mmCIF file of C-alpha atoms in Angstrom:
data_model
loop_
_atom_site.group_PDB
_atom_site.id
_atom_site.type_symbol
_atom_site.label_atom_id
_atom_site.label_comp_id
_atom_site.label_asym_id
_atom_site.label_seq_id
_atom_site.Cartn_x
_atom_site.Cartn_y
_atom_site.Cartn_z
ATOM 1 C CA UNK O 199 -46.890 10.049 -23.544
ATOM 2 C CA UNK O 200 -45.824 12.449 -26.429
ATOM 3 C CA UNK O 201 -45.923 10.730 -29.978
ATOM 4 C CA UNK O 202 -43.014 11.628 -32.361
ATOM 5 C CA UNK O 203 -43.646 12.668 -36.396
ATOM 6 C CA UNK O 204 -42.749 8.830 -37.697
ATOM 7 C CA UNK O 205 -41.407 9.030 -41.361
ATOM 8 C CA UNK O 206 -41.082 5.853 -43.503
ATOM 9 C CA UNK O 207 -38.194 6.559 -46.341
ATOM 10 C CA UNK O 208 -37.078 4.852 -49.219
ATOM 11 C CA UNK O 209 -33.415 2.826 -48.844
ATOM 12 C CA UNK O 210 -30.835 1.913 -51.536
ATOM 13 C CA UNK O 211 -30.773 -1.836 -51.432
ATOM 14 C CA UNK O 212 -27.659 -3.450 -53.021
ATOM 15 C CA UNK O 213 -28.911 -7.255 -54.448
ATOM 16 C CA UNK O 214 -25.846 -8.105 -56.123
ATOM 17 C CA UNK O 215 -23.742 -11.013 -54.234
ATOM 18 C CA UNK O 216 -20.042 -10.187 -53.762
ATOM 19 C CA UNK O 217 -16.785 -11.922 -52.381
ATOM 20 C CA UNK O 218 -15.610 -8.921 -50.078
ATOM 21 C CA UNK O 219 -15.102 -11.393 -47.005
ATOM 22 C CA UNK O 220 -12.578 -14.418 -47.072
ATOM 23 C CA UNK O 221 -13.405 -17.117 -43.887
ATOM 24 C CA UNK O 222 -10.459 -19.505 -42.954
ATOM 25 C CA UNK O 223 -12.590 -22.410 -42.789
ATOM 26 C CA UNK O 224 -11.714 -25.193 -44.954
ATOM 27 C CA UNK O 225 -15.598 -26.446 -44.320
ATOM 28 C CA UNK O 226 -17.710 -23.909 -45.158
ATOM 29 C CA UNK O 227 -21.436 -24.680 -44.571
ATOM 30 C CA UNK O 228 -23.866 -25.647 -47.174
ATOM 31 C CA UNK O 229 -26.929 -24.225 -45.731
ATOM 32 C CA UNK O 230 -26.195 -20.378 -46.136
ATOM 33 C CA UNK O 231 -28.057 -17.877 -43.330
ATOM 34 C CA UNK O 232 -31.436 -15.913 -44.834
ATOM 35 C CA UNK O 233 -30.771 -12.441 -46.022
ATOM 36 C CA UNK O 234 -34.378 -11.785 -47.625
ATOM 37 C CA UNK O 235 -35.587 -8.348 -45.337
ATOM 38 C CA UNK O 236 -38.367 -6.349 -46.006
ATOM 39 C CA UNK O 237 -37.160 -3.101 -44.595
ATOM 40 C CA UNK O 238 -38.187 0.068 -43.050
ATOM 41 C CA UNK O 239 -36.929 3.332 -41.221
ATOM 42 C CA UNK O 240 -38.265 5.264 -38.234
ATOM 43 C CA UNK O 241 -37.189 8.790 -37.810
ATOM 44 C CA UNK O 242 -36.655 9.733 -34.014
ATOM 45 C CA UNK O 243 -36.126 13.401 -32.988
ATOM 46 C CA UNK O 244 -34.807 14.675 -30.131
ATOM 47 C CA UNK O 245 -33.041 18.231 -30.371
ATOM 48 C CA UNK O 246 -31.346 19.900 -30.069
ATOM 49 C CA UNK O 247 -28.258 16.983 -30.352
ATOM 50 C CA UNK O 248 -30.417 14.058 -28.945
ATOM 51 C CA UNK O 249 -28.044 11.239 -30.672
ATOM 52 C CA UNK O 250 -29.044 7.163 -30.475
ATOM 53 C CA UNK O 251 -26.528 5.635 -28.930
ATOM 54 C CA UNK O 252 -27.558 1.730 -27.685
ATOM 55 C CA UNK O 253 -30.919 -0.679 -28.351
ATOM 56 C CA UNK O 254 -31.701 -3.285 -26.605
ATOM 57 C CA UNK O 255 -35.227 -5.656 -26.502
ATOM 58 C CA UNK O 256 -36.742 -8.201 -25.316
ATOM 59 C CA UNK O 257 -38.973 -8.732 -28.336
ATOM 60 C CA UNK O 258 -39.696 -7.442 -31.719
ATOM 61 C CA UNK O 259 -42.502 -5.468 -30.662
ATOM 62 C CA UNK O 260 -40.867 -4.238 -27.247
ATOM 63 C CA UNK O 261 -37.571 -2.493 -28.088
ATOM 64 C CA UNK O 262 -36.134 0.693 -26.116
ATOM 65 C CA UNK O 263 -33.850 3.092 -27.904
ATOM 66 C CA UNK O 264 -31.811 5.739 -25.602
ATOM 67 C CA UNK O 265 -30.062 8.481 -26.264
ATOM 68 C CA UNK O 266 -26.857 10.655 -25.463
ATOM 69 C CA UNK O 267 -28.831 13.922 -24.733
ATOM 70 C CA UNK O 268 -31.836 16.267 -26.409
ATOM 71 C CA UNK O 269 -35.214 16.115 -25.065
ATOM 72 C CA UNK O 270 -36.096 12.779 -25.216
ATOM 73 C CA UNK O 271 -33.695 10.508 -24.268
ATOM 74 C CA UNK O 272 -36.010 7.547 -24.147
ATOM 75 C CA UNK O 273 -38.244 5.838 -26.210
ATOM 76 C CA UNK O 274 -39.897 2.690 -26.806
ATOM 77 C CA UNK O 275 -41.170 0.449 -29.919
ATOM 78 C CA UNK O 276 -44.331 -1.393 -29.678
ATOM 79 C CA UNK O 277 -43.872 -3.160 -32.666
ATOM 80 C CA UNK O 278 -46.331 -0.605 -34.109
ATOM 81 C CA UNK O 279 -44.337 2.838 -33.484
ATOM 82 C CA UNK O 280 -41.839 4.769 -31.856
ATOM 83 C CA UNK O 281 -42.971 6.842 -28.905
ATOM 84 C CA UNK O 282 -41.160 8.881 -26.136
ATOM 85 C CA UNK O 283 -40.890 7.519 -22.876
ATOM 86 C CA UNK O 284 -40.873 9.353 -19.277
ATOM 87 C CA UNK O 285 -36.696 9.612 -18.715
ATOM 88 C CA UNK O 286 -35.304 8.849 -15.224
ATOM 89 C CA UNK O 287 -31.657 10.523 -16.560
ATOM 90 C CA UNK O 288 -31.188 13.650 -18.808
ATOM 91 C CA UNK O 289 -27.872 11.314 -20.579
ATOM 92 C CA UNK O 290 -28.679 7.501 -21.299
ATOM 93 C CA UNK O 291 -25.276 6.049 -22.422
ATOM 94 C CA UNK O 292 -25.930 1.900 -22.590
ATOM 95 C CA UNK O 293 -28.840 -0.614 -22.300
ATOM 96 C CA UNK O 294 -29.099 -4.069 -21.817
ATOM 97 C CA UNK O 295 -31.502 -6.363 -20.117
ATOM 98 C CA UNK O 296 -32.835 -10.268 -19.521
ATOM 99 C CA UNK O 297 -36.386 -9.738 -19.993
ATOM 100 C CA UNK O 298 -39.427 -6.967 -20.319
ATOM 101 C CA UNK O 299 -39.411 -6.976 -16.775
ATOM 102 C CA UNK O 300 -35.718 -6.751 -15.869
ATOM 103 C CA UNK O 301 -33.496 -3.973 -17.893
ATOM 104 C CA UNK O 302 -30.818 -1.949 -17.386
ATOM 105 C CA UNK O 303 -29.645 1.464 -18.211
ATOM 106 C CA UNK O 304 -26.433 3.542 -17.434
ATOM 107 C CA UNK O 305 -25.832 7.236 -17.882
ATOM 108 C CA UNK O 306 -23.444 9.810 -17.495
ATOM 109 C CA UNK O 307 -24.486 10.515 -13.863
ATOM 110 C CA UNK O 308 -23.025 7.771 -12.138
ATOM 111 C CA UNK O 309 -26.454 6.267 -12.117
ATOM 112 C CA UNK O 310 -28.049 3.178 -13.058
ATOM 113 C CA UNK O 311 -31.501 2.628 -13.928
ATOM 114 C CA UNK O 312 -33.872 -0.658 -13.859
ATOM 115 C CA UNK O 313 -37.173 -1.248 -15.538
ATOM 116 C CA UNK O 314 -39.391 -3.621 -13.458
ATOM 117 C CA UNK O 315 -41.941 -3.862 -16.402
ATOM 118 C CA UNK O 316 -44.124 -0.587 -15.135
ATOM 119 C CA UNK O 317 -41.600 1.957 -14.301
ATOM 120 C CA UNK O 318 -37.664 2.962 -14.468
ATOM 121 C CA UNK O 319 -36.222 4.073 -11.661
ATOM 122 C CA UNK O 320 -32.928 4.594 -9.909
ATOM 123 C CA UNK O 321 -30.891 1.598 -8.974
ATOM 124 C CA UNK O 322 -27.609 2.340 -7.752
ATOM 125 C CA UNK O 323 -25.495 5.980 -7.739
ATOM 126 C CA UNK O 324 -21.946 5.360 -8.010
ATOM 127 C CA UNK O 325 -19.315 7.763 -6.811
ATOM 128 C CA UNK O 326 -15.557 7.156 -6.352
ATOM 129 C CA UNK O 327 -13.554 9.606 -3.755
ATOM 130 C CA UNK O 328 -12.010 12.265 -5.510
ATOM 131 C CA UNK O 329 -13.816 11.807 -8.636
ATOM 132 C CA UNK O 330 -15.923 13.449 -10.519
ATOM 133 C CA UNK O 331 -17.934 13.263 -14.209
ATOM 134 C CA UNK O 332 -18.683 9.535 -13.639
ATOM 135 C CA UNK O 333 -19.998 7.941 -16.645
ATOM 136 C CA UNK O 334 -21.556 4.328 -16.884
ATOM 137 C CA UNK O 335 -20.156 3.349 -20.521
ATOM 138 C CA UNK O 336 -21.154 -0.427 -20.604
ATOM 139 C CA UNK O 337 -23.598 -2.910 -19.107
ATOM 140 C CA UNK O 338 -24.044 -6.722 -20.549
ATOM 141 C CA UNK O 339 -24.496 -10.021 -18.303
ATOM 142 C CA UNK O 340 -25.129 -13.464 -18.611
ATOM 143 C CA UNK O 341 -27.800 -14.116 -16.421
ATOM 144 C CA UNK O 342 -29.475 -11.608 -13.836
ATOM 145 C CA UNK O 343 -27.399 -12.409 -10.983
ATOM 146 C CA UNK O 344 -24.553 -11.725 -12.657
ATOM 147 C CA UNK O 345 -24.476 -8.128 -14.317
ATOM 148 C CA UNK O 346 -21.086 -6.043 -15.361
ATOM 149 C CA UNK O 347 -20.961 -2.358 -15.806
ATOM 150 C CA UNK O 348 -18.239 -0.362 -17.144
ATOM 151 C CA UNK O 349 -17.890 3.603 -16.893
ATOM 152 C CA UNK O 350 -15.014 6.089 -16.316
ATOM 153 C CA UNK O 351 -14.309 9.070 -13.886
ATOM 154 C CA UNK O 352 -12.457 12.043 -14.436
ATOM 155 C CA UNK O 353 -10.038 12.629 -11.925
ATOM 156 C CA UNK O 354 -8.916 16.667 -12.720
ATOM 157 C CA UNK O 355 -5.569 15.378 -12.965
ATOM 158 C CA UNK O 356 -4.010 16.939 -15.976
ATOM 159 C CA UNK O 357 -1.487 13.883 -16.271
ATOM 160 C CA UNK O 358 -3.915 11.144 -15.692
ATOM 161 C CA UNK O 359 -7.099 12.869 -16.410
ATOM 162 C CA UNK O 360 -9.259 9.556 -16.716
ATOM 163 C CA UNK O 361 -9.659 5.997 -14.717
ATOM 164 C CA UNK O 362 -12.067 3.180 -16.297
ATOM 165 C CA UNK O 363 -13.915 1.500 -13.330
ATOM 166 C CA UNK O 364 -15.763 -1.898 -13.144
ATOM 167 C CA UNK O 365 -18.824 -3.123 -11.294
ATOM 168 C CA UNK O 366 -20.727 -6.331 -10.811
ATOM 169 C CA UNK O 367 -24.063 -6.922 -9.763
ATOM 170 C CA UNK O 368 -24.845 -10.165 -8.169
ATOM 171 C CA UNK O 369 -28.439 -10.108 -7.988
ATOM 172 C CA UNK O 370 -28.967 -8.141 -4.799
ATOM 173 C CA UNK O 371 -26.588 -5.249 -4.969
ATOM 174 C CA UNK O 372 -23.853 -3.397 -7.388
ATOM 175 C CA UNK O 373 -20.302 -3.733 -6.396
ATOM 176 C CA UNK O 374 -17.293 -1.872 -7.114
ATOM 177 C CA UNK O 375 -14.807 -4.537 -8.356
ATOM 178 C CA UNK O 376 -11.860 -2.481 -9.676
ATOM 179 C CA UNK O 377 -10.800 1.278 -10.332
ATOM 180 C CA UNK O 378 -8.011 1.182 -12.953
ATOM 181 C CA UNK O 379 -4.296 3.204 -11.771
ATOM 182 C CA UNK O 380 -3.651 4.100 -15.377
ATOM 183 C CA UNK O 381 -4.921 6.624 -18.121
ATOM 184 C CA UNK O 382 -7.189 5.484 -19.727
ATOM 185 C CA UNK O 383 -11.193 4.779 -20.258
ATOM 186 C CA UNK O 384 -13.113 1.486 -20.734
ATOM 187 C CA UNK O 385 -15.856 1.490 -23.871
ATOM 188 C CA UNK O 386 -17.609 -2.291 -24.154
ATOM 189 C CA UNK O 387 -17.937 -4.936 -21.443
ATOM 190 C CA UNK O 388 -19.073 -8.441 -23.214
ATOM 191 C CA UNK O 389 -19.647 -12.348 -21.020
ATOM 192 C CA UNK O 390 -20.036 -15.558 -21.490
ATOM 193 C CA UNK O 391 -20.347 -18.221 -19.096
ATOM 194 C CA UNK O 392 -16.787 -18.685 -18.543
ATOM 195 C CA UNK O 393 -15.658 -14.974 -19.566
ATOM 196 C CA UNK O 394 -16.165 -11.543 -19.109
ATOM 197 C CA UNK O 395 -13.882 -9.317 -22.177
ATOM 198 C CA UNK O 396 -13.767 -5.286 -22.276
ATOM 199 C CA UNK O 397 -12.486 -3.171 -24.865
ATOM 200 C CA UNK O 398 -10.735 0.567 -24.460
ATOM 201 C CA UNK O 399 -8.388 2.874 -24.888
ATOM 202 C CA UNK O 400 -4.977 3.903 -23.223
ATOM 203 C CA UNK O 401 -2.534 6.407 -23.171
ATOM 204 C CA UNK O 402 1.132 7.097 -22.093
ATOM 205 C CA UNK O 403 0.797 9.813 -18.580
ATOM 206 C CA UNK O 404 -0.119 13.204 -20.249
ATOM 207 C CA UNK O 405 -0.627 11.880 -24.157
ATOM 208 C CA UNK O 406 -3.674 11.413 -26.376
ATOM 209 C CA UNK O 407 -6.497 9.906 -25.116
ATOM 210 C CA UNK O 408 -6.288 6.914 -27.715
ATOM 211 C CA UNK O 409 -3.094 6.393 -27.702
ATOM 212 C CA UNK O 410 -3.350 1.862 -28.107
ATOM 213 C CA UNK O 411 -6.232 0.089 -28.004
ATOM 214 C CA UNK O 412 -6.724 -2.769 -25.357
ATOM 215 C CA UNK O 413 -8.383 -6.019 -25.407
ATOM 216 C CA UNK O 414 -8.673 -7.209 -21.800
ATOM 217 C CA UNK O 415 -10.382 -10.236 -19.586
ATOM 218 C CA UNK O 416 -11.462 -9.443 -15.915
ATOM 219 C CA UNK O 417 -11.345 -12.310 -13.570
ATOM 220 C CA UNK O 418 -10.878 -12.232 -9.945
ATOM 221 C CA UNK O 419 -11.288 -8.165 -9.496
ATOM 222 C CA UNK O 420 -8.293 -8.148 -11.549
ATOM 223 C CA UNK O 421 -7.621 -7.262 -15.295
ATOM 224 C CA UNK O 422 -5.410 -8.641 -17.691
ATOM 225 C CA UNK O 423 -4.384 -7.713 -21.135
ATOM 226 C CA UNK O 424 -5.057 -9.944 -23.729
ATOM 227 C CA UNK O 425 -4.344 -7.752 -26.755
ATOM 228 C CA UNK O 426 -2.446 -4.450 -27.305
ATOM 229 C CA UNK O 427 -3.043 -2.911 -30.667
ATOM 230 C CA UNK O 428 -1.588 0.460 -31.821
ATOM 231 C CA UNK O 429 -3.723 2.578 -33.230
ATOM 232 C CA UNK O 430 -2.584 3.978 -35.983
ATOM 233 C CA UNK O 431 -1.298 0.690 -37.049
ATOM 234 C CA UNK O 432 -4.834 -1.543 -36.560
ATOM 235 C CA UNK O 433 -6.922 1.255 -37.607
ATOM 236 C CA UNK O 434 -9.747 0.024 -35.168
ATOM 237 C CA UNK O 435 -10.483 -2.731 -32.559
ATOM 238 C CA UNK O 436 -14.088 -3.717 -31.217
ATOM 239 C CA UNK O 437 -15.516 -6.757 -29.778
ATOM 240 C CA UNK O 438 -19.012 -8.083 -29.990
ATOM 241 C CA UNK O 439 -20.625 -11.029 -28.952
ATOM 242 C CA UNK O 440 -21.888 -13.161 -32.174
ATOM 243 C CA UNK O 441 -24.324 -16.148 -30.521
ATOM 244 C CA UNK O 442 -22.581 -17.598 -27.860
ATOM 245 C CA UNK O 443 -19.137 -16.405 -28.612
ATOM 246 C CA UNK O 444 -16.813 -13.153 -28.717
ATOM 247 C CA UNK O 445 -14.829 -12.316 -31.963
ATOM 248 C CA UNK O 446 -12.996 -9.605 -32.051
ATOM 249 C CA UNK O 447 -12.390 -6.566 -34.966
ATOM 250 C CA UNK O 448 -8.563 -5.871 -35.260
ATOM 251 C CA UNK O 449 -7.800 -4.010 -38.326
ATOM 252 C CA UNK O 450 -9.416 -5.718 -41.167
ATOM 253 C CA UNK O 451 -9.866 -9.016 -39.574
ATOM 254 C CA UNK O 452 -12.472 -11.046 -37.664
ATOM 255 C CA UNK O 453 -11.237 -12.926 -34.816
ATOM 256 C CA UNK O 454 -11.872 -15.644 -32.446
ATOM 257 C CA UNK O 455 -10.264 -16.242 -29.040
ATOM 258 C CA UNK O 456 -9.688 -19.548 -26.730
ATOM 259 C CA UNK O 457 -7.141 -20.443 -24.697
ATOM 260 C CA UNK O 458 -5.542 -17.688 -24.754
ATOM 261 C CA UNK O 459 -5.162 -17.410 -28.491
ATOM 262 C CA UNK O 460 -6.690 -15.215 -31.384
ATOM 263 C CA UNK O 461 -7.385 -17.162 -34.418
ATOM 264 C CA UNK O 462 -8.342 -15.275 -37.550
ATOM 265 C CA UNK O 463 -11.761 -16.455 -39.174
ATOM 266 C CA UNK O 464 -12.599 -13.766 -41.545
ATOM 267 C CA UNK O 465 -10.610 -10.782 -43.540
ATOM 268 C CA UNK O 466 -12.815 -7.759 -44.374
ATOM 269 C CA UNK O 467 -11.380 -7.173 -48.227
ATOM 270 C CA UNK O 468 -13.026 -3.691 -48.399
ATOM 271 C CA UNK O 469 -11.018 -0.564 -47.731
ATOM 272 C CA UNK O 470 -14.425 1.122 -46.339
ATOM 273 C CA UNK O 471 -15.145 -1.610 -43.930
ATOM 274 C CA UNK O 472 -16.444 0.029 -40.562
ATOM 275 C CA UNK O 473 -14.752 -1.920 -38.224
ATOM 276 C CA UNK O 474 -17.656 -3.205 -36.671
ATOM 277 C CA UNK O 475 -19.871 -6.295 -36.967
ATOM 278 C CA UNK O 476 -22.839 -8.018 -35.435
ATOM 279 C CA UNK O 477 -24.374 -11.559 -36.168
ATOM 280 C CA UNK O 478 -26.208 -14.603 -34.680
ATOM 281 C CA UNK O 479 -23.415 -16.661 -35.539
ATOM 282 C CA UNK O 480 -20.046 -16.990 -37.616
ATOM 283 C CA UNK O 481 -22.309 -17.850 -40.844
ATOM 284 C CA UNK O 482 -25.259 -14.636 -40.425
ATOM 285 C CA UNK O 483 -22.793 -11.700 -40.056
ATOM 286 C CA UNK O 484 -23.733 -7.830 -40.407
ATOM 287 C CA UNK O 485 -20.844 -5.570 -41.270
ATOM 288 C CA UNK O 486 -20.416 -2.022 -41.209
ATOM 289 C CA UNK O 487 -19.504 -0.426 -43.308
ATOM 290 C CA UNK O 488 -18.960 3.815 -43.593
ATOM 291 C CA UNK O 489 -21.948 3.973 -45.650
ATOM 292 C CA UNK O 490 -23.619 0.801 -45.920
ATOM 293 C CA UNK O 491 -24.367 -2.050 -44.585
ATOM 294 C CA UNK O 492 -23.325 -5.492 -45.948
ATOM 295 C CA UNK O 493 -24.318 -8.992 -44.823
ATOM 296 C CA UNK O 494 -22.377 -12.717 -44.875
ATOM 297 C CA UNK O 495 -24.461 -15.369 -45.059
ATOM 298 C CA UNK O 496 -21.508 -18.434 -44.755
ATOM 299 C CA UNK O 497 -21.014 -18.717 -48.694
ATOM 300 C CA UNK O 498 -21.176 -15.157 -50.095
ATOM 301 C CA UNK O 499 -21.291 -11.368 -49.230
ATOM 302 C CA UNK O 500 -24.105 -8.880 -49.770
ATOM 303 C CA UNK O 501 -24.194 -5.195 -49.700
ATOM 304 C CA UNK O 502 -28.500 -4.827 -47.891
ATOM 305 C CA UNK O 503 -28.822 -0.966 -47.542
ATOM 306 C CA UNK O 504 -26.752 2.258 -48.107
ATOM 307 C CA UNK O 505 -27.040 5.984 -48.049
ATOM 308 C CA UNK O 506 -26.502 8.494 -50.363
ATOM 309 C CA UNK O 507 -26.251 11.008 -47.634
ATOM 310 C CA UNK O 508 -21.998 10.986 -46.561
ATOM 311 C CA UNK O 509 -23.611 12.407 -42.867
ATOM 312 C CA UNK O 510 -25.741 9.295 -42.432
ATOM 313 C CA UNK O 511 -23.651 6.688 -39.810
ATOM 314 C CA UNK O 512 -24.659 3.360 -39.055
ATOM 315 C CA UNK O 513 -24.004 2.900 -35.647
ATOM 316 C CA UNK O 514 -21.726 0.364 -33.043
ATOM 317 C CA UNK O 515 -24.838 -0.872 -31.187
ATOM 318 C CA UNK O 516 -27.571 -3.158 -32.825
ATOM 319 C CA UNK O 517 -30.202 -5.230 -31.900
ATOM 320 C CA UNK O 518 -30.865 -8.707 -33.451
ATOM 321 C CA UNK O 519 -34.150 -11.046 -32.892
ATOM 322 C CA UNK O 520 -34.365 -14.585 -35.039
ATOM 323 C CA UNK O 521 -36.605 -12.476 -37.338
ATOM 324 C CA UNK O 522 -36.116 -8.821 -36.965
ATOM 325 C CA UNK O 523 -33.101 -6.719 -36.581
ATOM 326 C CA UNK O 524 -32.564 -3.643 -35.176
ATOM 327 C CA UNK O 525 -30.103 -1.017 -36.361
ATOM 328 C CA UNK O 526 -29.574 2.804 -35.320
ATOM 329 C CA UNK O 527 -28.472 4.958 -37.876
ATOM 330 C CA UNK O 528 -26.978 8.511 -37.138
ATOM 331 C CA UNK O 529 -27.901 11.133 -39.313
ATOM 332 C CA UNK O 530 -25.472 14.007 -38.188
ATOM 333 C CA UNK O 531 -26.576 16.346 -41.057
ATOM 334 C CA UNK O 532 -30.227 16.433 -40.292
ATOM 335 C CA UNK O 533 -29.636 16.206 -36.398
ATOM 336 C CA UNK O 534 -31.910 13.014 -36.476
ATOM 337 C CA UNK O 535 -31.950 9.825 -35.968
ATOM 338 C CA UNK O 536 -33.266 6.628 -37.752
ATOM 339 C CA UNK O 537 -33.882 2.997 -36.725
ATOM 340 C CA UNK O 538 -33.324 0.628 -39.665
ATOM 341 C CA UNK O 539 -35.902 -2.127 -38.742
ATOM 342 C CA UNK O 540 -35.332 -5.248 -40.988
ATOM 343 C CA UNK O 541 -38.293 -8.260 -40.734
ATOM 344 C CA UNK O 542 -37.907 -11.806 -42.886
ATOM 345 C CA UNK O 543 -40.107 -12.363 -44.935
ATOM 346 C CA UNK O 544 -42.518 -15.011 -44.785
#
């Protein structure tokens, strides 16, 4: 196993509280969320263009990183150090898994990858009639019998060059559940027990690629639209799951859905907000923003780290444990990559 060059640096941390976020809750809670990290940075390399793009673990001290090309696609955290892991795909897109024993990866292959605690190796190959260029974009479950993956296929049809796809995997076996007849290409998949919500973008027959942004719920090998947003209107649109629920990022606000029903918790006042957030709950919030990254704790905001470097990206995936969190950062000037590991102090 090959052992990277492991760099600790310096980060800007903001300690001054501020009032950036405004929550709709007429009962806010007393006991405000712990925001007292001792941080550090690992440097991962991978040329040429080997770019973090999803972390997922089952504990602080096992954690897999993947990337979206270079040499080393893979690698794993021991809770010690970084180190580059055997790939089973050239092109790791998404990760997500139940245990050390039971993880999942998707690529831009068509394939999908499990990790049986020893070894990865090839799951399923999907292929559509047809279509070519398949790529898995999402994977997320709720328990291992009951596994989504997202992708999209490119078709060589000038008019409708791209169809999202869904599949389900019930334990056994993956499953194709539904191949979209539009233009268009699926980016997040997020469950619950009683839900199962994917975000992505589509466009008019031979327009831009991102033409509105969709919020959508799959039930029954069937999807339905539960939110159209124009782009150039919202700015952005993402969904994460925050504990046990899924808010959603339109524009600059935080939302919540039931019933059928967005309901607007929070308002991002900050024109550099990054339209992205993760959290273990409503009241312990991270937020993105374009160069820094600012925390709510349920009475005030926070600015934690930022960079002085305008190449450096935090980006959309993270990784959060009751004491550590995970974050990849992007640094597109120096073609390398950093994980932003955060620990609580005792």
């Amino acid at each position: 196993m090959l052992r990277p060059h492991i760099f600790l640096i310096s980060l800007l941390i903001a300690t001054a509280g501020c009032d950036l976020l405004r929550q709709d809750d007429p009962d806010p809670p007393s006991q405000s969320s712990r925001r007292d990290y001792v941080w550090k940075a690992d440097t991962l390399y991978s040329q040429p263009g080997g770019v973090v793009t999803d972390i997922w673990g089952a504990s602080a001290d096992d954690v897999w990183a993947i990337m979206d090309g270079g040499i080393s696609p893979l690698w794993h955290y021991d809770g010690q150090e970084w180190n580059e892991w055997p790939s089973p795909g050239p092109q790791l897109n998404t990760i997500f898994g139940f245990a050390k024993d039971d993880v999942w990866m998707g690529g831009n292959d068509g394939k999908i990858y499990h990790f049986d605690g020893n070894m990865w190796s090839i799951h399923h190959i999907h292929t559509i009639e047809g279509m070519s260029l398949p790529n898995i974009t999402g994977i997320f479950g709720t328990n291992r019998s009951e596994v989504y993956a997202i992708g999209t296929f490119y078709s060589g049809n000038e008019i409708r060059p791209y169809y999202g796809f869904i599949l389900s995997y019930d334990g056994t076996q993956w499953k194709e559940r539904f191949v979209a007849d539009f233009n268009g290409q699926f980016h997040r998949v997020r469950s619950t027990q009683d839900n199962v919500f994917i975000s992505g973008f589509k466009s008019n027959d031979g327009g831009s690629a991102r033409d509105k942004r969709f919020f959508y719920t799959f039930a029954n090998d069937s999807l339905h639209i539960i939110k159209e947003i124009e782009a150039s209107v919202m700015g952005s649109a993402t969904l994460n799951k925050i504990g046990d629920e899924i808010l959603f990022v339109m524009g600059n606000t935080i939302n919540s859905y039931s019933n059928g029903i967005f309901s607007e918790i929070h308002v991002i006042q900050e024109p550099k907000f990054g339209y992205q957030i993760y959290g273990r709950n409503r009241n312990d919030l991270f937020i993105r923003m374009s160069n820094e990254l600012m925390h709510y704790n349920g009475n005030n905001s926070q600015y934690l780290f930022s960079f002085s470097q305008p190449s450096m990206s935090i980006n959309h995936n993270a990784f959060l444990f009751e004491n550590d969190v995970f974050f990849i950062v992007n640094d597109f000037g120096m073609g390398s990559n950093l994980i932003h590991h955060g620990t609580l102090s005792d």
